[in-house]
Amino acid sequence: MILTYGLSLQAQDQNFDANWLFFNDKAAGAETSDFDDSQWRELDLPHDWAIEGPFDIKYNARAGGLPFHGTGWYRKHFAMPQRAEGKVVRIEFEGAMYNAHIWVNGQQVGHRPYGYIGFEFDISQYLRYDGSDNVIAVRLTPEPLSSRWYPGAGIYRHVWLKVDEPVHVAQWGTYITTPTVTDAKAVVQNETQVVNKSDQGKTVTVRQQYFDPQGREVASIEEQIVIAAQSTATAASYVNVANPQRWDLDTPHLYTATTTVLDGDQVLDRYESRFGIRSIRFDTEGFYLNERKVRFDGVCLHHDNGALGTAVYRRAIERKLQIMQDMGINAIRTSHNPPSRELLELCDEMGLLVLDEAFDVWKLAKVENGYNKFFDEWGEIDLRDMILRDRNHPSIVMWSIGNEIIEQSDTQKGWTVAKKLNDVCKTTDPTRPSTAGFNWYPAPYDNNMAQQVDITGINYKPTKYSEVRSNYPRLPIYGSETSSCTSSRGVYHLPIEKYQTHESLQVTSYDLIGPPWAYPPDVEFYYQAQNPYVMGEFIWTGFDYLGEPTPYGGKDNSTNGRWNSDWPSRSSYFGAVDLCGFPKDRFYLYQSQWTDEPMIHLLPHWDWQGMEGQNIPVYCYTNCDEAELFVNGQSMGRKVKGQNKTTLIVDFLRYEPKTFDSPYRLSWDVPYQAGSIRVVGYKDGKAVQEKEIRTAGTPAKISLSVDRAEISADGRDLAYVTVRIEDKDGNLCPNADNLVNFDVKGAGKLIAVDNGNAASTESFQAPYRKAFSGMALAILRSDKQAGRIKLKATGEGLKSTSVTVITK
Ligand code: GAL
């Protein structure tokens, strides 16, 4: 069951996403009540206007080459019933990108610059309660050169209208912790903020009821509190829960607390909070969940959902996390900003650990118009609000106050800002440690900045782990950002060489190319194994994301002009999966390291016409003990994982020598002949896994497969359809780039297409897409009417096909 976590349960609470009007430009007077908006576009939120495109070099490839800056206006007309008069009416935005100004009936109610933070305003006094028209107007003004990646643009998260009695639970008003957790019992502590917006003092009863994951009430307690007029008071209580069902990675059990505020028998408010019973602990030797040492096998994720842009779709985020869990992860770093509520709810439900990160920048700028402009006024408020919103999530295990903050180099003041932010963490939630990602060495250690947070995140310095440990033995450390290896799905450049960039604007998938600060995943595996006190790693990145097309378009973080030099390269190559969510080879390298279920993977493809007789390096990623390669049925020999190593060129900034003998990859050099390569994996001497790749014939047909045959008819659920170009025998044509046309009928719409090509300017919203390395993606969204969605795919010279999704 999906709970409306953290929201009041009053019947009057409304999702406020439907029927907004949108205009994408300046509009004088658009804040006033009687402004003529009759020609504006009607749409439902969440909405990201920039993903609609078109791609253009003038928008800056670094932020995705999409029109994310300018002015966007949203207006919504609504009536309030008379019975709402005298109540408290609040509007809550879970996130609006960027620099939101809000008016109700022409009167300014407030503003909030940071696009990643949720906020609400009490708008009671500005409303009319006679059934006549009220209008809320929102102006967003995202600026150019304001982000190092694609931030999206628009009201891209949900909006709520909340109508409450003057006495009610505050926004993010409950704080539930579990100070004692044993097998026999848990102490559940609850501090609930109750607001009294009336002019009289009130004495109310606050009842807390606790329900276990099966919905059985397991404890309850009541307490009376006195709240002075126009103020807030805290109802603090605790209960004992016997034999708690712990929240853990494999058993993400979730409890619910229902808070009821009563005036005698009259219910003033009911508020539901979800939480988990678990313990976390850190020391210099590791991180412990429920007293068990757990290594972070983690990924950094940006917030966009590929071709859907940044508009929140719960299913898009769920799929993202499922794909990452298939790779073997147990942790997410929300680089470099507060994530959506949905991401955290899903991590709670799916058993993923979260490093919740607030900022990419403080006062010293990384880009011209970044958040640094707002940091002085808003920094502490935004950090506090992130923690207030998020602190009941059992998945969250650390608060990050920043990533690669420029103040690291500042010997005077950086540490004082870090101290201030750490204090905010400690006063808002002392149960979790603070952290930050440091990419400089040794400056932030020598200038007392690293020492301000509880746990030191190290970006891209695996070779320094042991030095940090011996120089700063009291700092618990982990790899907050690692590897930054780049690749394009299905693309292989031969012979293998270590280049900076390639004229195709793609990157070979032999998994050894990256910017100067990067290194192949293997190097991190090695240094983590050598230094077991390092708490694990968060790779850069799990998914490809929009923007930051490194190694193309420049590599200097502060020279914006240079970012367009390799247009149309416009999105990242860092992902272990591409922008569609299709695994690259690197996905399997991580899977071989992070999972136990026997797996085996083989690369490259086997279509090298014209290269007959020449040696092709064949790599195998597996967690089996041994693997044997067969070419057209003939054995090329058996190799032992860990013993037979693969020499990688590791010509990176901070790595000596320039090669690395990787025990994590098996490889063979094989003279090319058309046919098949097949690898068999052995565990304890038994063949347990195999993988075959055949030389494909000419493209003959399209194949479609859908991630779920049935979705809900709620107007937001999604079906992801994988498109493959195959030869007549069903082999993937690995170089095919055929154009595929889509036609959708029935109870849903085609809302986005993609193919994972980071250098394509084709629209994400077109009803067609070229294949890239033989594949493409179509994303279908259900309507609110149940029925069937039929997607037909056609292409010149290809046998067409269709797929049906049922919506219920
Ligand atoms: C890091 C930075 C990330 C991303 C990455 C690319 O320095 O923290 O946001 O830019 O480099 O390698």
PDB file of C-alpha atoms and ligand atoms in Angstrom, residues 148 302 336 360 403-404 439 459-460 481 484 515 517 540 545 548 574, ligand 1:
ATOM      1  CA  ARG A 148      26.228  22.085 -13.908  1.00  0.00           C
ATOM      2  CA  HIS A 302      20.866  12.975 -10.586  1.00  0.00           C
ATOM      3  CA  HIS A 336      23.727  16.969  -5.368  1.00  0.00           C
ATOM      4  CA  ASP A 360      26.553  21.410  -4.818  1.00  0.00           C
ATOM      5  CA  ASN A 403      29.600  18.234  -2.814  1.00  0.00           C
ATOM      6  CA  GLU A 404      33.054  19.437  -3.872  1.00  0.00           C
ATOM      7  CA  ASN A 439      37.628  16.250  -3.928  1.00  0.00           C
ATOM      8  CA  ASN A 459      35.808  11.946  -4.226  1.00  0.00           C
ATOM      9  CA  TYR A 460      38.116  10.197  -6.728  1.00  0.00           C
ATOM     10  CA  GLU A 481      32.172   9.717  -5.637  1.00  0.00           C
ATOM     11  CA  SER A 484      33.576   8.504 -13.429  1.00  0.00           C
ATOM     12  CA  PRO A 515      38.120  12.539 -17.739  1.00  0.00           C
ATOM     13  CA  TRP A 517      40.271  12.718 -12.549  1.00  0.00           C
ATOM     14  CA  TRP A 540      29.546   8.355 -10.649  1.00  0.00           C
ATOM     15  CA  TYR A 545      21.639  11.939 -17.022  1.00  0.00           C
ATOM     16  CA  GLU A 548      27.389  17.295 -18.491  1.00  0.00           C
ATOM     17  CA  PHE A 574      28.996   8.320 -17.012  1.00  0.00           C
TER      18      PHE A 574
HETATM   19  C1  GAL B   1      32.629  15.454  -9.929  1.00  0.00           C
HETATM   20  C2  GAL B   1      31.340  16.187  -9.563  1.00  0.00           C
HETATM   21  C3  GAL B   1      30.133  15.559 -10.236  1.00  0.00           C
HETATM   22  C4  GAL B   1      30.427  15.361 -11.692  1.00  0.00           C
HETATM   23  C5  GAL B   1      31.627  14.471 -11.828  1.00  0.00           C
HETATM   24  C6  GAL B   1      31.971  14.089 -13.241  1.00  0.00           C
HETATM   25  O1  GAL B   1      33.737  16.204  -9.670  1.00  0.00           O
HETATM   26  O2  GAL B   1      31.138  16.142  -8.179  1.00  0.00           O
HETATM   27  O3  GAL B   1      29.006  16.370 -10.068  1.00  0.00           O
HETATM   28  O4  GAL B   1      30.651  16.594 -12.273  1.00  0.00           O
HETATM   29  O5  GAL B   1      32.730  15.156 -11.271  1.00  0.00           O
HETATM   30  O6  GAL B   1      33.126  13.295 -13.279  1.00  0.00           O
END
